[in-house]
Amino acid sequence: MYFVKRSFSGRYLSGFWLGMTVVLLHVVFAVGFLRMQIGEFKNSPGAFCPYYKWIMADTFWSLIFSLMIPFMAALGNSQMTYDDANSGFIMHVLQKKGKIGYVLGSLTSVYAVTFIETVLVLAADVMVVFLLLPNVLPDQVLNSGEGYSRLFTYHVEWMYSKPFKLILFYIILSGCAAGLFGMLTAVCGLYFSNRFTVMFSGFIIGLIFFVLANQQIVNLSSFLLVLPVMSQMYLPSLGCLAAFYLVCVALLFVFHIVGVRKHASI
């Protein structure tokens, strides 16, 4: 609870407000513009299907939001370890919590809070989209031009049978990616003394994976490219993605332990 309480300090909510700003821009410039066309295209209900128009299903805006996720994570409570390490406050916390207690408490709270904030931001977008657009269910014939397939969308069969379940799946997937980038920023905060380096570390690493996967230079998955409902790359299996994800989480815990021990010995 100690780390969770610190997470809701005003300075650690910037990532949440950045996400809400992106959602607001999506609602105004994408959904709002589409709503003004309802009267003109009232005989084409498939064009206003909200399941295809929420932010992670919109080709352009899903890319924007995916690229913002590392920044959202970096501007959240992942800043705590950087602040602790560079102010010397980490020594006080270590005396109270111990090394393992600090590692588990800080990384767990960073992951949980970043995950929840991302889920809330996306849930807000979904709610507004469904309030502004008619609740037209996806139709495999009317919406055939959308081009969804199992090569680019996980559980694509849910789109026409359980569309809300598909939305929930991608919201959770985005939350998991945000949690991982939050942990990455927290770990970097123990190794770098420059705040901008820490803030941009997740974005730079995510962008490297993004470019390599998108250009198919190497057979590499990008956590940013699998987040849109319509991915821009051939999707790896969920099993491979989960295994890669768990390896990354384990490595971040190891590096975090090493970083904490380094500061404890100074």
Tab-separated table of C-alpha atoms in Angstrom:
chain	number	residue	atom	x	y	z
A	1	MET	CA	0.000	0.000	0.000
A	2	TYR	CA	2.944	2.332	0.630
A	3	PHE	CA	3.928	2.382	-3.035
A	4	VAL	CA	0.324	2.531	-4.260
A	5	LYS	CA	-0.386	5.615	-2.144
A	6	ARG	CA	2.659	7.356	-3.585
A	7	SER	CA	1.488	6.439	-7.094
A	8	PHE	CA	-1.447	8.821	-6.929
A	9	SER	CA	0.620	11.914	-6.312
A	10	GLY	CA	-0.340	14.627	-8.810
A	11	ARG	CA	3.025	14.540	-10.568
A	12	TYR	CA	2.620	10.831	-11.328
A	13	LEU	CA	-0.743	11.253	-13.085
A	14	SER	CA	0.664	13.008	-16.156
A	15	GLY	CA	0.640	9.766	-18.151
A	16	PHE	CA	-3.048	9.248	-17.451
A	17	TRP	CA	-3.884	12.771	-18.604
A	18	LEU	CA	-1.766	12.304	-21.735
A	19	GLY	CA	-3.820	9.219	-22.581
A	20	MET	CA	-7.079	11.087	-21.971
A	21	THR	CA	-5.853	13.887	-24.249
A	22	VAL	CA	-5.237	11.428	-27.089
A	23	VAL	CA	-8.697	9.950	-26.512
A	24	LEU	CA	-10.254	13.431	-26.583
A	25	LEU	CA	-8.534	14.189	-29.900
A	26	HIS	CA	-9.787	10.886	-31.303
A	27	VAL	CA	-13.350	11.609	-30.188
A	28	VAL	CA	-13.360	15.145	-31.588
A	29	PHE	CA	-11.546	14.658	-34.890
A	30	ALA	CA	-12.514	11.087	-35.784
A	31	VAL	CA	-15.735	10.074	-34.051
A	32	GLY	CA	-17.228	13.568	-33.983
A	33	PHE	CA	-16.615	14.036	-37.706
A	34	LEU	CA	-18.142	10.611	-38.417
A	35	ARG	CA	-21.223	11.428	-36.358
A	36	MET	CA	-21.872	14.523	-38.475
A	37	GLN	CA	-22.121	12.237	-41.508
A	38	ILE	CA	-24.816	9.968	-40.073
A	39	GLY	CA	-27.644	11.893	-41.721
A	40	GLU	CA	-25.899	11.872	-45.085
A	41	PHE	CA	-25.165	8.131	-45.020
A	42	LYS	CA	-28.107	6.922	-42.930
A	43	ASN	CA	-28.743	4.079	-45.397
A	44	SER	CA	-25.233	2.676	-44.796
A	45	PRO	CA	-25.316	1.656	-41.118
A	46	GLY	CA	-22.251	-0.567	-41.491
A	47	ALA	CA	-20.110	2.560	-41.955
A	48	PHE	CA	-20.889	3.660	-38.397
A	49	CYS	CA	-20.294	0.376	-36.586
A	50	PRO	CA	-18.654	1.508	-33.290
A	51	TYR	CA	-16.793	-1.792	-32.928
A	52	TYR	CA	-14.622	-0.663	-35.847
A	53	LYS	CA	-14.343	2.972	-34.742
A	54	TRP	CA	-12.992	2.882	-31.187
A	55	ILE	CA	-9.414	4.089	-30.933
A	56	MET	CA	-7.592	0.724	-31.120
A	57	ALA	CA	-9.690	-0.361	-34.123
A	58	ASP	CA	-9.075	2.864	-36.055
A	59	THR	CA	-6.012	2.310	-38.251
A	60	PHE	CA	-4.546	5.817	-37.850
A	61	TRP	CA	-5.479	6.496	-34.229
A	62	SER	CA	-4.507	3.023	-33.022
A	63	LEU	CA	-0.982	3.705	-34.292
A	64	ILE	CA	-0.891	7.074	-32.511
A	65	PHE	CA	-2.138	5.606	-29.236
A	66	SER	CA	0.242	2.639	-29.444
A	67	LEU	CA	3.223	4.976	-29.871
A	68	MET	CA	2.005	7.062	-26.927
A	69	ILE	CA	1.880	4.089	-24.554
A	70	PRO	CA	5.630	4.232	-23.666
A	71	PHE	CA	5.256	7.960	-22.904
A	72	MET	CA	2.136	7.361	-20.817
A	73	ALA	CA	4.036	4.720	-18.863
A	74	ALA	CA	7.101	6.959	-18.451
A	75	LEU	CA	5.022	9.881	-17.142
A	76	GLY	CA	3.265	7.755	-14.529
A	77	ASN	CA	4.370	6.304	-11.205
A	78	SER	CA	7.347	4.658	-12.920
A	79	GLN	CA	9.152	7.919	-12.082
A	80	MET	CA	9.256	6.894	-8.424
A	81	THR	CA	12.457	4.858	-8.645
A	82	TYR	CA	14.249	7.670	-10.496
A	83	ASP	CA	13.128	10.179	-7.853
A	84	ASP	CA	14.135	7.840	-5.026
A	85	ALA	CA	17.533	7.028	-6.535
A	86	ASN	CA	18.507	10.609	-7.374
A	87	SER	CA	17.241	12.183	-4.163
A	88	GLY	CA	18.766	9.562	-1.858
A	89	PHE	CA	15.290	8.748	-0.522
A	90	ILE	CA	15.812	5.151	-1.648
A	91	MET	CA	18.041	4.547	1.389
A	92	HIS	CA	15.216	5.553	3.721
A	93	VAL	CA	12.759	3.267	1.922
A	94	LEU	CA	15.233	0.368	1.922
A	95	GLN	CA	15.593	0.658	5.686
A	96	LYS	CA	11.841	0.294	6.044
A	97	LYS	CA	11.074	-2.207	3.276
A	98	GLY	CA	14.344	-4.021	2.604
A	99	LYS	CA	15.770	-4.699	-0.855
A	100	ILE	CA	13.339	-7.419	-1.897
A	101	GLY	CA	10.415	-5.529	-0.396
A	102	TYR	CA	11.384	-2.427	-2.365
A	103	VAL	CA	11.801	-4.351	-5.625
A	104	LEU	CA	8.505	-6.222	-5.311
A	105	GLY	CA	6.567	-3.226	-3.996
A	106	SER	CA	7.820	-0.681	-6.503
A	107	LEU	CA	7.624	-2.811	-9.658
A	108	THR	CA	4.280	-4.378	-8.718
A	109	SER	CA	2.710	-0.995	-7.994
A	110	VAL	CA	4.164	0.485	-11.204
A	111	TYR	CA	2.755	-2.367	-13.264
A	112	ALA	CA	-0.657	-2.372	-11.570
A	113	VAL	CA	-1.235	1.379	-11.661
A	114	THR	CA	0.002	1.767	-15.256
A	115	PHE	CA	-2.173	-1.160	-16.328
A	116	ILE	CA	-5.265	0.272	-14.624
A	117	GLU	CA	-4.736	3.780	-16.004
A	118	THR	CA	-4.410	2.468	-19.561
A	119	VAL	CA	-7.506	0.297	-19.202
A	120	LEU	CA	-9.496	3.277	-17.857
A	121	VAL	CA	-8.366	5.520	-20.722
A	122	LEU	CA	-9.379	2.975	-23.364
A	123	ALA	CA	-12.641	2.189	-21.552
A	124	ALA	CA	-13.468	5.915	-21.610
A	125	ASP	CA	-12.894	6.001	-25.365
A	126	VAL	CA	-15.111	2.952	-25.935
A	127	MET	CA	-17.884	4.435	-23.787
A	128	VAL	CA	-17.890	7.765	-25.654
A	129	VAL	CA	-17.749	6.073	-29.074
A	130	PHE	CA	-20.799	3.968	-28.225
A	131	LEU	CA	-22.622	7.049	-26.928
A	132	LEU	CA	-21.989	9.000	-30.132
A	133	LEU	CA	-22.447	6.289	-32.760
A	134	PRO	CA	-25.410	3.960	-33.336
A	135	ASN	CA	-24.921	0.519	-31.793
A	136	VAL	CA	-24.681	-1.334	-35.093
A	137	LEU	CA	-23.367	-4.872	-34.721
A	138	PRO	CA	-20.538	-5.992	-37.024
A	139	ASP	CA	-21.770	-7.843	-40.079
A	140	GLN	CA	-19.457	-10.143	-42.011
A	141	VAL	CA	-21.025	-9.045	-45.319
A	142	LEU	CA	-21.638	-5.313	-44.722
A	143	ASN	CA	-18.211	-4.854	-43.121
A	144	SER	CA	-16.282	-7.184	-45.409
A	145	GLY	CA	-14.264	-4.232	-46.679
A	146	GLU	CA	-12.621	-3.768	-43.280
A	147	GLY	CA	-10.213	-6.582	-44.136
A	148	TYR	CA	-9.935	-8.318	-40.772
A	149	SER	CA	-8.284	-11.746	-40.725
A	150	ARG	CA	-6.652	-14.046	-38.209
A	151	LEU	CA	-3.250	-13.090	-39.650
A	152	PHE	CA	-3.591	-9.552	-38.279
A	153	THR	CA	-6.197	-9.825	-35.498
A	154	TYR	CA	-6.213	-12.094	-32.469
A	155	HIS	CA	-9.516	-13.973	-32.003
A	156	VAL	CA	-10.915	-12.383	-35.147
A	157	GLU	CA	-13.893	-14.781	-34.970
A	158	TRP	CA	-15.102	-12.836	-31.924
A	159	MET	CA	-15.662	-9.767	-34.111
A	160	TYR	CA	-18.900	-11.258	-35.452
A	161	SER	CA	-19.955	-13.376	-32.478
A	162	LYS	CA	-18.622	-11.677	-29.305
A	163	PRO	CA	-17.430	-8.182	-30.338
A	164	PHE	CA	-17.391	-6.811	-26.784
A	165	LYS	CA	-15.187	-9.710	-25.732
A	166	LEU	CA	-12.747	-8.781	-28.499
A	167	ILE	CA	-12.703	-5.164	-27.322
A	168	LEU	CA	-12.039	-6.299	-23.750
A	169	PHE	CA	-9.210	-8.559	-24.948
A	170	TYR	CA	-7.454	-5.695	-26.744
A	171	ILE	CA	-7.954	-3.305	-23.837
A	172	ILE	CA	-6.299	-5.823	-21.505
A	173	LEU	CA	-3.534	-6.454	-24.069
A	174	SER	CA	-2.811	-2.707	-24.193
A	175	GLY	CA	-2.801	-2.537	-20.395
A	176	CYS	CA	-0.251	-5.368	-20.254
A	177	ALA	CA	1.998	-3.572	-22.752
A	178	ALA	CA	1.737	-0.330	-20.768
A	179	GLY	CA	2.596	-2.159	-17.545
A	180	LEU	CA	5.722	-3.613	-19.158
A	181	PHE	CA	6.876	-0.195	-20.401
A	182	GLY	CA	6.201	1.223	-16.944
A	183	MET	CA	8.481	-1.420	-15.416
A	184	LEU	CA	11.130	-0.657	-18.048
A	185	THR	CA	11.086	3.038	-17.158
A	186	ALA	CA	11.256	2.241	-13.454
A	187	VAL	CA	14.310	0.029	-13.978
A	188	CYS	CA	16.049	2.642	-16.152
A	189	GLY	CA	15.497	5.151	-13.355
A	190	LEU	CA	18.015	3.219	-11.243
A	191	TYR	CA	20.744	3.264	-13.899
A	192	PHE	CA	20.535	6.724	-15.509
A	193	SER	CA	20.818	10.084	-13.789
A	194	ASN	CA	19.360	12.075	-16.684
A	195	ARG	CA	15.575	12.319	-16.473
A	196	PHE	CA	15.097	12.718	-20.226
A	197	THR	CA	17.085	9.555	-20.880
A	198	VAL	CA	14.810	7.673	-18.496
A	199	MET	CA	11.649	9.188	-19.956
A	200	PHE	CA	12.563	8.351	-23.547
A	201	SER	CA	14.074	4.909	-22.865
A	202	GLY	CA	10.787	3.016	-23.262
A	203	PHE	CA	9.810	4.943	-26.381
A	204	ILE	CA	13.219	4.419	-28.035
A	205	ILE	CA	13.277	0.682	-27.291
A	206	GLY	CA	9.658	0.341	-28.402
A	207	LEU	CA	10.403	2.286	-31.582
A	208	ILE	CA	13.399	0.066	-32.394
A	209	PHE	CA	11.238	-3.057	-32.093
A	210	PHE	CA	8.489	-1.257	-34.038
A	211	VAL	CA	10.775	-0.430	-36.977
A	212	LEU	CA	12.487	-3.834	-37.092
A	213	ALA	CA	9.193	-5.724	-36.980
A	214	ASN	CA	7.471	-3.418	-39.475
A	215	GLN	CA	10.331	-3.617	-41.979
A	216	GLN	CA	10.655	-7.386	-41.450
A	217	ILE	CA	14.425	-6.975	-41.124
A	218	VAL	CA	14.430	-9.703	-38.513
A	219	ASN	CA	11.764	-12.094	-37.318
A	220	LEU	CA	10.940	-9.957	-34.306
A	221	SER	CA	7.655	-9.089	-32.621
A	222	SER	CA	6.788	-5.607	-31.430
A	223	PHE	CA	4.536	-5.061	-28.432
A	224	LEU	CA	3.399	-1.815	-30.059
A	225	LEU	CA	2.417	-3.431	-33.353
A	226	VAL	CA	0.257	-6.175	-31.847
A	227	LEU	CA	-1.920	-3.697	-29.923
A	228	PRO	CA	-4.122	-2.375	-32.764
A	229	VAL	CA	-7.094	-4.593	-33.600
A	230	MET	CA	-5.813	-4.483	-37.182
A	231	SER	CA	-2.080	-5.098	-36.801
A	232	GLN	CA	0.460	-3.911	-39.376
A	233	MET	CA	2.472	-7.124	-39.120
A	234	TYR	CA	1.815	-10.852	-39.170
A	235	LEU	CA	0.920	-11.698	-35.609
A	236	PRO	CA	2.994	-14.163	-33.586
A	237	SER	CA	1.021	-16.833	-31.763
A	238	LEU	CA	-0.332	-15.810	-28.379
A	239	GLY	CA	1.828	-18.515	-26.796
A	240	CYS	CA	5.041	-17.064	-28.269
A	241	LEU	CA	3.977	-13.536	-27.362
A	242	ALA	CA	3.211	-14.567	-23.767
A	243	ALA	CA	6.546	-16.397	-23.443
A	244	PHE	CA	8.486	-13.390	-24.764
A	245	TYR	CA	6.512	-11.119	-22.422
A	246	LEU	CA	7.276	-13.233	-19.337
A	247	VAL	CA	10.977	-13.348	-20.218
A	248	CYS	CA	11.002	-9.537	-20.439
A	249	VAL	CA	9.240	-9.231	-17.070
A	250	ALA	CA	11.719	-11.637	-15.449
A	251	LEU	CA	14.714	-9.747	-16.885
A	252	LEU	CA	13.325	-6.438	-15.626
A	253	PHE	CA	13.001	-7.879	-12.107
A	254	VAL	CA	16.621	-9.081	-12.267
A	255	PHE	CA	17.925	-5.708	-13.461
A	256	HIS	CA	15.833	-3.940	-10.843
A	257	ILE	CA	17.321	-6.082	-8.063
A	258	VAL	CA	20.846	-5.358	-9.335
A	259	GLY	CA	20.097	-1.633	-9.516
A	260	VAL	CA	18.664	-1.525	-6.000
A	261	ARG	CA	21.685	-3.378	-4.612
A	262	LYS	CA	23.981	-0.927	-6.396
A	263	HIS	CA	22.302	2.025	-4.727
A	264	ALA	CA	22.170	0.259	-1.356
A	265	SER	CA	25.945	-0.168	-1.431
A	266	ILE	CA	26.721	3.465	-2.286
